[in-house]
PDB file of C-alpha atoms in Angstrom:
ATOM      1  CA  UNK A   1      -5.884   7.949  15.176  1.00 91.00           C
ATOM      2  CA  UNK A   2      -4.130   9.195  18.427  1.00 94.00           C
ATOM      3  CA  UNK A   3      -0.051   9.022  18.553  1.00 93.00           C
ATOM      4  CA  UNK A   4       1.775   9.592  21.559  1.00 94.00           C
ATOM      5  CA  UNK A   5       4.758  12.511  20.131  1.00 92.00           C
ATOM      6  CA  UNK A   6       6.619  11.949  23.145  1.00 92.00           C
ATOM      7  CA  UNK A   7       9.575  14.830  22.289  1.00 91.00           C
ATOM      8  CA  UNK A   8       6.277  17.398  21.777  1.00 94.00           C
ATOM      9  CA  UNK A   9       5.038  16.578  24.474  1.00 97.00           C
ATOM     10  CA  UNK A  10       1.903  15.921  23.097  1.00 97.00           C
ATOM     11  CA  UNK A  11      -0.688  13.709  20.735  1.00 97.00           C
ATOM     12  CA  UNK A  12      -0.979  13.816  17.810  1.00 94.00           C
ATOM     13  CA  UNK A  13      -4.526  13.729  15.508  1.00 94.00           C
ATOM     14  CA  UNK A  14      -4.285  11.515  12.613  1.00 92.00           C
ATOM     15  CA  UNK A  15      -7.427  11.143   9.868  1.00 91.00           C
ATOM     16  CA  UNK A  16      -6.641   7.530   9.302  1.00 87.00           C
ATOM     17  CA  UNK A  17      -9.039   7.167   6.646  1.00 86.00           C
ATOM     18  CA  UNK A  18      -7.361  10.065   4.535  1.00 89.00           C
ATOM     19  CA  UNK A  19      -3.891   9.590   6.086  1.00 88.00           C
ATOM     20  CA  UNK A  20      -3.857  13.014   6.881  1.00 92.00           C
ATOM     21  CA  UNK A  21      -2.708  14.844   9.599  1.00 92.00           C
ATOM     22  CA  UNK A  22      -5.276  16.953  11.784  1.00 95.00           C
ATOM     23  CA  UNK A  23      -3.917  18.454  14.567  1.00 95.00           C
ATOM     24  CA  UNK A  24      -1.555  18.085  18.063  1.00 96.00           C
ATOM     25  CA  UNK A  25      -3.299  18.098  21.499  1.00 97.00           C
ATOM     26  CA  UNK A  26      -0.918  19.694  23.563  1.00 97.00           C
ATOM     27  CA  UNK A  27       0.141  19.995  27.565  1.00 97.00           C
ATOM     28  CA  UNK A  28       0.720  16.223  27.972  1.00 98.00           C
ATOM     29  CA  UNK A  29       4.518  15.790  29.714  1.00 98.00           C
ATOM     30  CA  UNK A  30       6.162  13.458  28.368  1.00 97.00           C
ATOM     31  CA  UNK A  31       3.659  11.434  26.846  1.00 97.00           C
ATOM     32  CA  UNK A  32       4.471   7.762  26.340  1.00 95.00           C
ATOM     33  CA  UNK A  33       1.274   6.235  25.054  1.00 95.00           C
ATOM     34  CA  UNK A  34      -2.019   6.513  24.273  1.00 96.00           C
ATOM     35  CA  UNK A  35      -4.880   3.888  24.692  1.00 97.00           C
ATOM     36  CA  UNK A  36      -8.400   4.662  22.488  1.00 95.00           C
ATOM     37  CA  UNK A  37     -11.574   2.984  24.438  1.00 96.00           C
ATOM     38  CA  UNK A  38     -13.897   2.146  21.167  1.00 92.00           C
ATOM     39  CA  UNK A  39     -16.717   0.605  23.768  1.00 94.00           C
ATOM     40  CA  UNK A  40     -16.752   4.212  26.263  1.00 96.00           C
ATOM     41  CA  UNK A  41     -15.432   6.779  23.329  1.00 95.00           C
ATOM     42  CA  UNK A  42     -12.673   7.579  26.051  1.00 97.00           C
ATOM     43  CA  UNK A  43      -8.951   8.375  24.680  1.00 98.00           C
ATOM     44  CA  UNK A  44      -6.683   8.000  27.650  1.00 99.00           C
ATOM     45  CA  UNK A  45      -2.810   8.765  27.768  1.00 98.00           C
ATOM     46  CA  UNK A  46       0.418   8.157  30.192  1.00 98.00           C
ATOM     47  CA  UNK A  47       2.097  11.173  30.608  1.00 98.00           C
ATOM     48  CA  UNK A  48       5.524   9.791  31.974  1.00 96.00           C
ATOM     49  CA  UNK A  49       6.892  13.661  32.206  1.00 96.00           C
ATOM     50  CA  UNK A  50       4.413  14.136  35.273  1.00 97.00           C
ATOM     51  CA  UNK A  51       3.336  10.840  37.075  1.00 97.00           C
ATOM     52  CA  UNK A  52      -0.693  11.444  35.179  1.00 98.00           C
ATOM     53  CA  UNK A  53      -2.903  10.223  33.121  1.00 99.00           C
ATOM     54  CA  UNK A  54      -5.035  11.868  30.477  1.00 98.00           C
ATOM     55  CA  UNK A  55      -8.541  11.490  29.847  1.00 98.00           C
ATOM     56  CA  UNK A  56     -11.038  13.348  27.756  1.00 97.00           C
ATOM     57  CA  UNK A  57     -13.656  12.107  25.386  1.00 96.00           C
ATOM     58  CA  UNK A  58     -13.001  11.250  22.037  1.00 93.00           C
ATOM     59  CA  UNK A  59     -12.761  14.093  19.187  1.00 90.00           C
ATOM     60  CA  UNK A  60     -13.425  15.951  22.660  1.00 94.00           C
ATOM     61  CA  UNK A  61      -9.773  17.245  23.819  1.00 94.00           C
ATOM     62  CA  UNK A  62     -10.795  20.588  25.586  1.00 94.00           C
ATOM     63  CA  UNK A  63     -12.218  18.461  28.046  1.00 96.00           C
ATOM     64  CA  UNK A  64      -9.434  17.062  28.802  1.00 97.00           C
ATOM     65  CA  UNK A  65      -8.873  16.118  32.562  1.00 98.00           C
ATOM     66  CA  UNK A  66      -5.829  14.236  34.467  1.00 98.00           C
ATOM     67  CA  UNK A  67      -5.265  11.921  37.498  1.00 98.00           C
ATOM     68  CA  UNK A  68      -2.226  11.600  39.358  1.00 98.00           C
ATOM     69  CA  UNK A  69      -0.857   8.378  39.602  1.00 97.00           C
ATOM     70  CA  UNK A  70       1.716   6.119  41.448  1.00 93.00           C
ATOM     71  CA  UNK A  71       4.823   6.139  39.002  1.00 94.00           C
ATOM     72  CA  UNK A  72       6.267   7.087  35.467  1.00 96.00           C
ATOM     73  CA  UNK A  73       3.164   5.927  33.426  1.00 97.00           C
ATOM     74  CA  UNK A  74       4.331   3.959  30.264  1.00 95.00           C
ATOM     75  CA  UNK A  75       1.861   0.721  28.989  1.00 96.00           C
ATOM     76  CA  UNK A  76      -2.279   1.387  29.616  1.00 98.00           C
ATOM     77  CA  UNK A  77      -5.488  -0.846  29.314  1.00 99.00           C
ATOM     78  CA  UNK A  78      -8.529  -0.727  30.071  1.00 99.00           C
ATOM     79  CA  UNK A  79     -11.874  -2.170  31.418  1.00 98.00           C
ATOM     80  CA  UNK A  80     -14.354  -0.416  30.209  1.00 98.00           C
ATOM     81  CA  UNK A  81     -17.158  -2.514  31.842  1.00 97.00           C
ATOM     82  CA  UNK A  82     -15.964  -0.816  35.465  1.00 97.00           C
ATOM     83  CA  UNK A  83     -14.384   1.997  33.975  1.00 98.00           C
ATOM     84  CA  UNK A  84     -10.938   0.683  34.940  1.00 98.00           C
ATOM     85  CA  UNK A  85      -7.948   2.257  33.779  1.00 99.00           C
ATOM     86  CA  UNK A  86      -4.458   0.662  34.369  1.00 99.00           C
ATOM     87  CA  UNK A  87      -1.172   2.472  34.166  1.00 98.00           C
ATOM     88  CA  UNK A  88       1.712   0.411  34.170  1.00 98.00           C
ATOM     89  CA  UNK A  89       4.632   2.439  35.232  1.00 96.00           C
ATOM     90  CA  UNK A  90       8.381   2.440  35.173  1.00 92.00           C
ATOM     91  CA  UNK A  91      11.061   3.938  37.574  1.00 81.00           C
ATOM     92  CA  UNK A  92      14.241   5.805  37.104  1.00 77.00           C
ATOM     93  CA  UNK A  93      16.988   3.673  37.136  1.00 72.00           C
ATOM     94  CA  UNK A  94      18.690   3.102  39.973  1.00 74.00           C
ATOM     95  CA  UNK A  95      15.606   4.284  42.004  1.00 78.00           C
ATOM     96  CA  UNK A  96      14.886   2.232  45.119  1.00 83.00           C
ATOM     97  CA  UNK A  97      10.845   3.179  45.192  1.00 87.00           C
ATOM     98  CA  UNK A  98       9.337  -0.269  44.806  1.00 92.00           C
ATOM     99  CA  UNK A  99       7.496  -0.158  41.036  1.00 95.00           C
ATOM    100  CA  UNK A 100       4.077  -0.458  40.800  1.00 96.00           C
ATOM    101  CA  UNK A 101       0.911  -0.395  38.345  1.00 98.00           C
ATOM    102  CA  UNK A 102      -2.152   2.347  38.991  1.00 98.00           C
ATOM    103  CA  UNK A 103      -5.731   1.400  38.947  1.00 98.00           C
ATOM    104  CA  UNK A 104      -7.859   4.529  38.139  1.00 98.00           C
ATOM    105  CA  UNK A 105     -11.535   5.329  38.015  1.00 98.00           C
ATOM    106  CA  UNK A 106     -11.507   6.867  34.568  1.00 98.00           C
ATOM    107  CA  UNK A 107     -15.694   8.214  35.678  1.00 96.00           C
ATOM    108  CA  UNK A 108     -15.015   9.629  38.897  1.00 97.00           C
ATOM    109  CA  UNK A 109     -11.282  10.495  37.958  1.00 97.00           C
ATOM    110  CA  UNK A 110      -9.613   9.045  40.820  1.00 98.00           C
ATOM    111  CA  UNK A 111      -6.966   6.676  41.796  1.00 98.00           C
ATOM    112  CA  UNK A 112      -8.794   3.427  43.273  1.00 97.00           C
ATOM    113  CA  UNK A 113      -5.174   1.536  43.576  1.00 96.00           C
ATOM    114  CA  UNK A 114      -1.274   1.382  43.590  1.00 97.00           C
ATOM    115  CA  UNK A 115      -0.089  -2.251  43.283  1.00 97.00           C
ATOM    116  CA  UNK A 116       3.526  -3.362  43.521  1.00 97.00           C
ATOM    117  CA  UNK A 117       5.269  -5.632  41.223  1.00 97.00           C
ATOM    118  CA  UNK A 118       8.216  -7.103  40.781  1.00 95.00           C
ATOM    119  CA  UNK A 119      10.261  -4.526  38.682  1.00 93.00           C
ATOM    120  CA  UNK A 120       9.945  -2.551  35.294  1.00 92.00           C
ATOM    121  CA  UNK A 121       6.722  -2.904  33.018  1.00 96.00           C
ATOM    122  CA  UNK A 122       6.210  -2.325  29.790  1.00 95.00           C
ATOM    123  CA  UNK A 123       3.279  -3.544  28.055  1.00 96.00           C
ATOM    124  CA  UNK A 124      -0.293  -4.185  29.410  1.00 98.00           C
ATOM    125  CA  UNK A 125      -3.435  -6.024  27.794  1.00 99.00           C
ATOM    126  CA  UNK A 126      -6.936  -6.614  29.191  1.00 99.00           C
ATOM    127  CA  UNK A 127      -8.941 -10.389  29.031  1.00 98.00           C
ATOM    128  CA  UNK A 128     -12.453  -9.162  28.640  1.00 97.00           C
ATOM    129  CA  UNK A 129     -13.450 -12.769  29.628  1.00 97.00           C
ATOM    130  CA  UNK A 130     -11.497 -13.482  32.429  1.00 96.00           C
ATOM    131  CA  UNK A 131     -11.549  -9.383  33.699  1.00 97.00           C
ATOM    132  CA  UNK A 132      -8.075  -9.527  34.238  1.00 98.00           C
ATOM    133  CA  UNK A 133      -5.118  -7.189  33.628  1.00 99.00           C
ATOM    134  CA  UNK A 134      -1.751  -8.786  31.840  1.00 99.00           C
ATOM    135  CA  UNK A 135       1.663  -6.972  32.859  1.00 99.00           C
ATOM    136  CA  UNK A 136       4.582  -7.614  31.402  1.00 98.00           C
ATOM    137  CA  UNK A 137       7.404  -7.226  33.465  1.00 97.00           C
ATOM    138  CA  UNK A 138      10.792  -6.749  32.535  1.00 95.00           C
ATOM    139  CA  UNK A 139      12.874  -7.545  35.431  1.00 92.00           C
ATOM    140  CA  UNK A 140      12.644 -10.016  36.596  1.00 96.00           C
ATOM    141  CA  UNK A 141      11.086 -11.411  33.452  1.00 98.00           C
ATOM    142  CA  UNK A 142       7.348 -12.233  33.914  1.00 98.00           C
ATOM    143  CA  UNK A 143       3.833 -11.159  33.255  1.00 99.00           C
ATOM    144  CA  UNK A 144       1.945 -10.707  35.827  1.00 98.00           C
ATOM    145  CA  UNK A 145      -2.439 -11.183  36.326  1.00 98.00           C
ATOM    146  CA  UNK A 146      -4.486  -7.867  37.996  1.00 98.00           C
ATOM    147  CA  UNK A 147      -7.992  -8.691  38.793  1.00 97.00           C
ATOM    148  CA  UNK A 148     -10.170  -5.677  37.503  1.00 97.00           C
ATOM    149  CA  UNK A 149     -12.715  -6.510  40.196  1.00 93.00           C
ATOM    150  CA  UNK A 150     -10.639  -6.585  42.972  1.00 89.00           C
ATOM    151  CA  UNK A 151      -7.191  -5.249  42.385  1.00 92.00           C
ATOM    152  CA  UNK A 152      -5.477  -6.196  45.645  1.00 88.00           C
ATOM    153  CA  UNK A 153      -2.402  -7.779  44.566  1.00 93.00           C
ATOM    154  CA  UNK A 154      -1.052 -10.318  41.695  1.00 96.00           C
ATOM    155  CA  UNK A 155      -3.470 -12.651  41.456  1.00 97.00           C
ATOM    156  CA  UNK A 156      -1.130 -15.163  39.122  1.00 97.00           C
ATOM    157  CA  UNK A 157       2.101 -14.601  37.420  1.00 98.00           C
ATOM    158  CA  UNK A 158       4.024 -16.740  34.559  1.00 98.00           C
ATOM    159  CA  UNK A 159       8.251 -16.989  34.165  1.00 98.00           C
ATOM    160  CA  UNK A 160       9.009 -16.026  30.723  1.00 98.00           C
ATOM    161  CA  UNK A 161      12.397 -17.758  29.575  1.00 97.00           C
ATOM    162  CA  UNK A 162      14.184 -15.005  28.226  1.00 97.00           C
ATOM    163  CA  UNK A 163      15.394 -11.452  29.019  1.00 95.00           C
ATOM    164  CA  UNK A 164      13.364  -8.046  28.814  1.00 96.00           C
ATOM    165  CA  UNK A 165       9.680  -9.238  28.314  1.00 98.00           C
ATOM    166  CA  UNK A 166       8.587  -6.147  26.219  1.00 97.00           C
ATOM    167  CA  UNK A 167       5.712  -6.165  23.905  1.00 97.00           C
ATOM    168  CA  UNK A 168       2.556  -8.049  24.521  1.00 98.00           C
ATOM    169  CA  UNK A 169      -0.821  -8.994  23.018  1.00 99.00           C
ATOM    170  CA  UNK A 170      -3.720 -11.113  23.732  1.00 99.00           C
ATOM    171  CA  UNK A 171      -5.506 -13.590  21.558  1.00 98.00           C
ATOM    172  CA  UNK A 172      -8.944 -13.357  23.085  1.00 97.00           C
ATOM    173  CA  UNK A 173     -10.527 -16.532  21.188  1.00 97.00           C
ATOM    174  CA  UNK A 174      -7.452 -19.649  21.316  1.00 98.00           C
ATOM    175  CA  UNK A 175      -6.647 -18.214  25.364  1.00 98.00           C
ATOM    176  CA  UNK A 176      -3.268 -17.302  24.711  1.00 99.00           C
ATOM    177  CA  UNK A 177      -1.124 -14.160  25.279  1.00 99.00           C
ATOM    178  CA  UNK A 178       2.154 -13.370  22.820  1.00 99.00           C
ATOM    179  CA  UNK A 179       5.245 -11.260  24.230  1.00 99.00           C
ATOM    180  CA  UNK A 180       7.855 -10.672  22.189  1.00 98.00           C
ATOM    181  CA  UNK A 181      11.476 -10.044  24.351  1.00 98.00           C
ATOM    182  CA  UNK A 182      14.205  -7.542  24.165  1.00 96.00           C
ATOM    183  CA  UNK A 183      16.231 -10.782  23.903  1.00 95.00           C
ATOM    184  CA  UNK A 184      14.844 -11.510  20.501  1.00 94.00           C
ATOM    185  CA  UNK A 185      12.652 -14.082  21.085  1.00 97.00           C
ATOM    186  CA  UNK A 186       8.593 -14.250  20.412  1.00 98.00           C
ATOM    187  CA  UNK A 187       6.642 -16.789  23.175  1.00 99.00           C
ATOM    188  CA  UNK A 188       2.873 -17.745  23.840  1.00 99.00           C
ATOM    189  CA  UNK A 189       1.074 -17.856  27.069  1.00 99.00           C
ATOM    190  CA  UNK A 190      -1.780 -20.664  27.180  1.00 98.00           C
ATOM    191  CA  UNK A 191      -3.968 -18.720  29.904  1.00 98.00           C
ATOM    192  CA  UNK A 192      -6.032 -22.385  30.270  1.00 97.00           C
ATOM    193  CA  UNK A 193      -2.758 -24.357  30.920  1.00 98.00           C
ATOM    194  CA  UNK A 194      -0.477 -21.678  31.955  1.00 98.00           C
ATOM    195  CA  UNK A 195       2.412 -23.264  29.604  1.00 98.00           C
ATOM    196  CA  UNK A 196       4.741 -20.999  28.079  1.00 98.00           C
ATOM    197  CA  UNK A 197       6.553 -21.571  25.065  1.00 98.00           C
ATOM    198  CA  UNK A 198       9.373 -19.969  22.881  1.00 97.00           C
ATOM    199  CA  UNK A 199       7.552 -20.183  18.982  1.00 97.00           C
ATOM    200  CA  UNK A 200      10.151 -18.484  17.170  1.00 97.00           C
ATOM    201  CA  UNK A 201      13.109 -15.952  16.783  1.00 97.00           C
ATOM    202  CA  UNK A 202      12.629 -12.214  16.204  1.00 98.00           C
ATOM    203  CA  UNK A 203      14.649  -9.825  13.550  1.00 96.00           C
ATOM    204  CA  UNK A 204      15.791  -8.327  16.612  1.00 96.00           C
ATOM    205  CA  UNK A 205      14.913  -6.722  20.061  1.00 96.00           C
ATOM    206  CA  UNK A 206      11.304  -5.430  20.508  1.00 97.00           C
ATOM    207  CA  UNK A 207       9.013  -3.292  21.038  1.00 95.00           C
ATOM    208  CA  UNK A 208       5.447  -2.469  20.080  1.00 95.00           C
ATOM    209  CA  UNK A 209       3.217  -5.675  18.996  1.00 98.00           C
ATOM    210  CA  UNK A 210      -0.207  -6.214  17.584  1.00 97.00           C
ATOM    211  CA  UNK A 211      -2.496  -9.015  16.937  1.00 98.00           C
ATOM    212  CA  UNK A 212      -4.900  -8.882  13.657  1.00 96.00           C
ATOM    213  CA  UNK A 213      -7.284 -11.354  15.002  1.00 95.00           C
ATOM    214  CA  UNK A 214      -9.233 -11.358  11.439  1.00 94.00           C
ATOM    215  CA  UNK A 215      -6.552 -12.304   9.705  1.00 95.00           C
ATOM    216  CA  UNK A 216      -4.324 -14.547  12.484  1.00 97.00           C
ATOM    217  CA  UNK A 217      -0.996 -12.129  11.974  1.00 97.00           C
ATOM    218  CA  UNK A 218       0.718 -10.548  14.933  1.00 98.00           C
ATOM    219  CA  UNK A 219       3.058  -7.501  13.790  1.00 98.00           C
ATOM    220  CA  UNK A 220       6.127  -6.761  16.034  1.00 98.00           C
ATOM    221  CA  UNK A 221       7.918  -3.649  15.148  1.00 98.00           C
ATOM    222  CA  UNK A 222      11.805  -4.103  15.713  1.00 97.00           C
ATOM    223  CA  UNK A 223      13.837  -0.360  15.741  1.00 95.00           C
ATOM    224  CA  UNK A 224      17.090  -2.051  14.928  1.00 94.00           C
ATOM    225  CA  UNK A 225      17.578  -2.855  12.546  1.00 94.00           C
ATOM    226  CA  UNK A 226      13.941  -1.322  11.312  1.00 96.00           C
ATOM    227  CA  UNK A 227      11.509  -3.788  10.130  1.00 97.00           C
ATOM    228  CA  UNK A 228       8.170  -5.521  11.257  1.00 98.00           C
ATOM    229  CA  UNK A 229       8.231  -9.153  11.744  1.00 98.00           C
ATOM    230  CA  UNK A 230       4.923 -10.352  10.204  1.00 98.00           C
ATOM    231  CA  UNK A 231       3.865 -13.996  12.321  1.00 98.00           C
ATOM    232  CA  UNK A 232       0.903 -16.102  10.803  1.00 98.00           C
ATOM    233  CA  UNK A 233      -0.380 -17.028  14.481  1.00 98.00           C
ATOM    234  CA  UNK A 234      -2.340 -20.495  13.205  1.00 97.00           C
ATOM    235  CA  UNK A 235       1.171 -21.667  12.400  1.00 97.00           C
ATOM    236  CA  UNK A 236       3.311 -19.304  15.017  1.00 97.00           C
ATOM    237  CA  UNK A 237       5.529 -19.028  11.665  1.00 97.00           C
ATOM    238  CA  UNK A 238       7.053 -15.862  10.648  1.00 98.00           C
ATOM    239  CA  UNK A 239       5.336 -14.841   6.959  1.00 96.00           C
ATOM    240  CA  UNK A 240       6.892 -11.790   6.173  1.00 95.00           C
ATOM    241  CA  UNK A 241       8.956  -9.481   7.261  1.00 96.00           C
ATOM    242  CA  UNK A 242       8.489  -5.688   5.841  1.00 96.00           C
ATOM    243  CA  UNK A 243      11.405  -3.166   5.702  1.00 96.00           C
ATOM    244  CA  UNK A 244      10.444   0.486   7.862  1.00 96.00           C
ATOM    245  CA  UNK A 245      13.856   2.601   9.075  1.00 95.00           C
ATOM    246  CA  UNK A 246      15.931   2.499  11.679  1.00 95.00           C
ATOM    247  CA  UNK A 247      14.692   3.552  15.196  1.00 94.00           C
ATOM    248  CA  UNK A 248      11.135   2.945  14.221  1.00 94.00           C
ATOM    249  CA  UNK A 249      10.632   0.702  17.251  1.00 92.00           C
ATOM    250  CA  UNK A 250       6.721   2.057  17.360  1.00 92.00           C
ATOM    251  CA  UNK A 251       3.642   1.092  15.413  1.00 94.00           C
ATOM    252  CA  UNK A 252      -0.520   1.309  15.341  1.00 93.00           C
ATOM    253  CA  UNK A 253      -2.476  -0.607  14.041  1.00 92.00           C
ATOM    254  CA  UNK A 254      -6.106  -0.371  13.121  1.00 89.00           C
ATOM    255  CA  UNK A 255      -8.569  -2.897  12.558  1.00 88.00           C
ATOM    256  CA  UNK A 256     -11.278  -1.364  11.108  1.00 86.00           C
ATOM    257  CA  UNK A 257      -9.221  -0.111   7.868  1.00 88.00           C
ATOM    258  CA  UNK A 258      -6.367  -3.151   7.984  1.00 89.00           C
ATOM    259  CA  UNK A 259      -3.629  -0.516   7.835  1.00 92.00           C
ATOM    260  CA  UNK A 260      -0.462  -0.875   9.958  1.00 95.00           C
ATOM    261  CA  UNK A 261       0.958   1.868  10.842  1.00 95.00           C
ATOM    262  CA  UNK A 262       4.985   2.331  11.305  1.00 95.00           C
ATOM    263  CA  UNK A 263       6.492   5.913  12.565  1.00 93.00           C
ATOM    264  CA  UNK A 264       9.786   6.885  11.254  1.00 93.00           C
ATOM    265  CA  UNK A 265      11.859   8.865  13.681  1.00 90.00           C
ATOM    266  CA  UNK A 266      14.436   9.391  11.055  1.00 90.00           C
ATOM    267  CA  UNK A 267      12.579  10.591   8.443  1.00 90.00           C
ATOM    268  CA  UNK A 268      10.156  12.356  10.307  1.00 88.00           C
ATOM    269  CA  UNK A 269       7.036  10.323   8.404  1.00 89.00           C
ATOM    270  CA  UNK A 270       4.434   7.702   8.969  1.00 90.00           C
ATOM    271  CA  UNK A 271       4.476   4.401   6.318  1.00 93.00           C
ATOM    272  CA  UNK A 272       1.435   2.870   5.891  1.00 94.00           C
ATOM    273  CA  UNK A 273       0.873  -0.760   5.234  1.00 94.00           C
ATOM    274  CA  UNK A 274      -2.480  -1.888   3.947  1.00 88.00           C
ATOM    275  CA  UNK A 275      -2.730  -5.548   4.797  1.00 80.00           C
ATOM    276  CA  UNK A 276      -5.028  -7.552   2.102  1.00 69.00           C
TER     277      UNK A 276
END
């Protein structure tokens, strides 16, 4: 497992199956995120501290190579049936340079495209069936649609209700997207009908979320006041929610082992949560 140690400026490499800590891969500015590619063996990260992205093959870091791209890279997906990487990037504040998300040829290690959008992003998904990029989009609240194909411009975009769209997952089989909003609220995207709909109340504001499509459960870590809200998505009902620590606004989450994974700033750990 790969976790972004954005104050080290640099990843680091977890044995998840042991829960042991390997190693850091340094020489990565900032780094806000990284995004494993199971299908291409590809680990790719945003390195906010210097406008880049990382790639180098998995268990493979020596060879890792960057591409400049056309912001502060925060949220990433990725196609990996045209090798399509998308950075979703954030300004300063107070900057007047129009935002904008970065399409990159992760083969050829180029930039291919510099869209604009609306404001802010945060997080980003990829819809294997319909080849399309989700963006959420903080200000003014949104997510926005990227062809992968042809990334010329938006090619649809849905008003979310609420402030601070923030984290965001896609349920691949029912059609739907869920974002979860700084303004404490959790909503669904039908991607068929294009409705959107507020299903329930959060713990409180944000950030990372995760969909467990074996067992219908989306996670949504909350820093404040440090806990993951636990939703069973058949019912869009929250089932649990599971004490971490305050400020622990990030978790991973890995399918093949069922383990959720919640880092404590605080404390300096990782908890574990094994889900059964």
């Amino acid at each position: 497992m790969y976790v972004a140690h954005t104050s080290n400026d640099a990843v680091d490499v977890i044995d998840s199956r042991h829960d042991k800590y390997l190693h850091s891969v340094p020489g990565l500015p900032g780094v806000a995120g990284v995004l494993v590619s199971n299908e291409k063996d590809f680990v790719f990260t945003s390195n906010r501290g210097e406008k880049t992205v990382g790639v180098f093959p998995y268990g493979r870091e020596e060879k890792l190579e960057k591409v400049r791209v056309g912001g502060f890279p925060n949220g990433l997906a990725f196609d990996p049936s045209r090798d399509a990487l998308l950075a979703a990037n954030v300004s300063k504040q107070d900057d007047p340079t129009p935002v904008t998300v970065s399409m990159v040829e992760t083969k050829k290690k180029i930039l291919t495209a510099d869209i604009i959008v609306p404001g802010r992003t945060r997080w980003t998904v990829f819809d294997s069936k319909m080849n399309r990029f989700y963006v959420n989009v903080s200000t003014p609240p949104k997510i926005v649609a990227i062809e992968s194909k042809d990334p010329d411009g938006i090619a649809a975009s849905y008003d979310i209700p609420a402030t601070g769209p923030h984290g965001l997952d896609i349920d691949t089989e029912n059609r739907r997207l869920f974002c979860a909003c700084d303004q404490g609220g959790l909503f669904t995207v039908d991607l068929e009908s294009a409705r959107v709909s507020r299903v329930s109340d959060l713990s409180g504001p944000p950030d990372v979320i995760f969909y467990n499509s074996r067992l219908h459960h989306l996670y949504v870590a909350i820093g404040d006041p440090g806990m993951i809200d636990v939703f069973d998505t058949d019912t869009m009902k929250l089932s649990q929610t599971v004490k971490t620590e305050v400020g622990a606004h990030t978790i991973a989450y890995n399918p093949e082992i069922g383990r959720v994974y919640a880092f404590l700033p605080a404390s300096h750990r990782a908890a574990i949560y094994q889900e059964v």
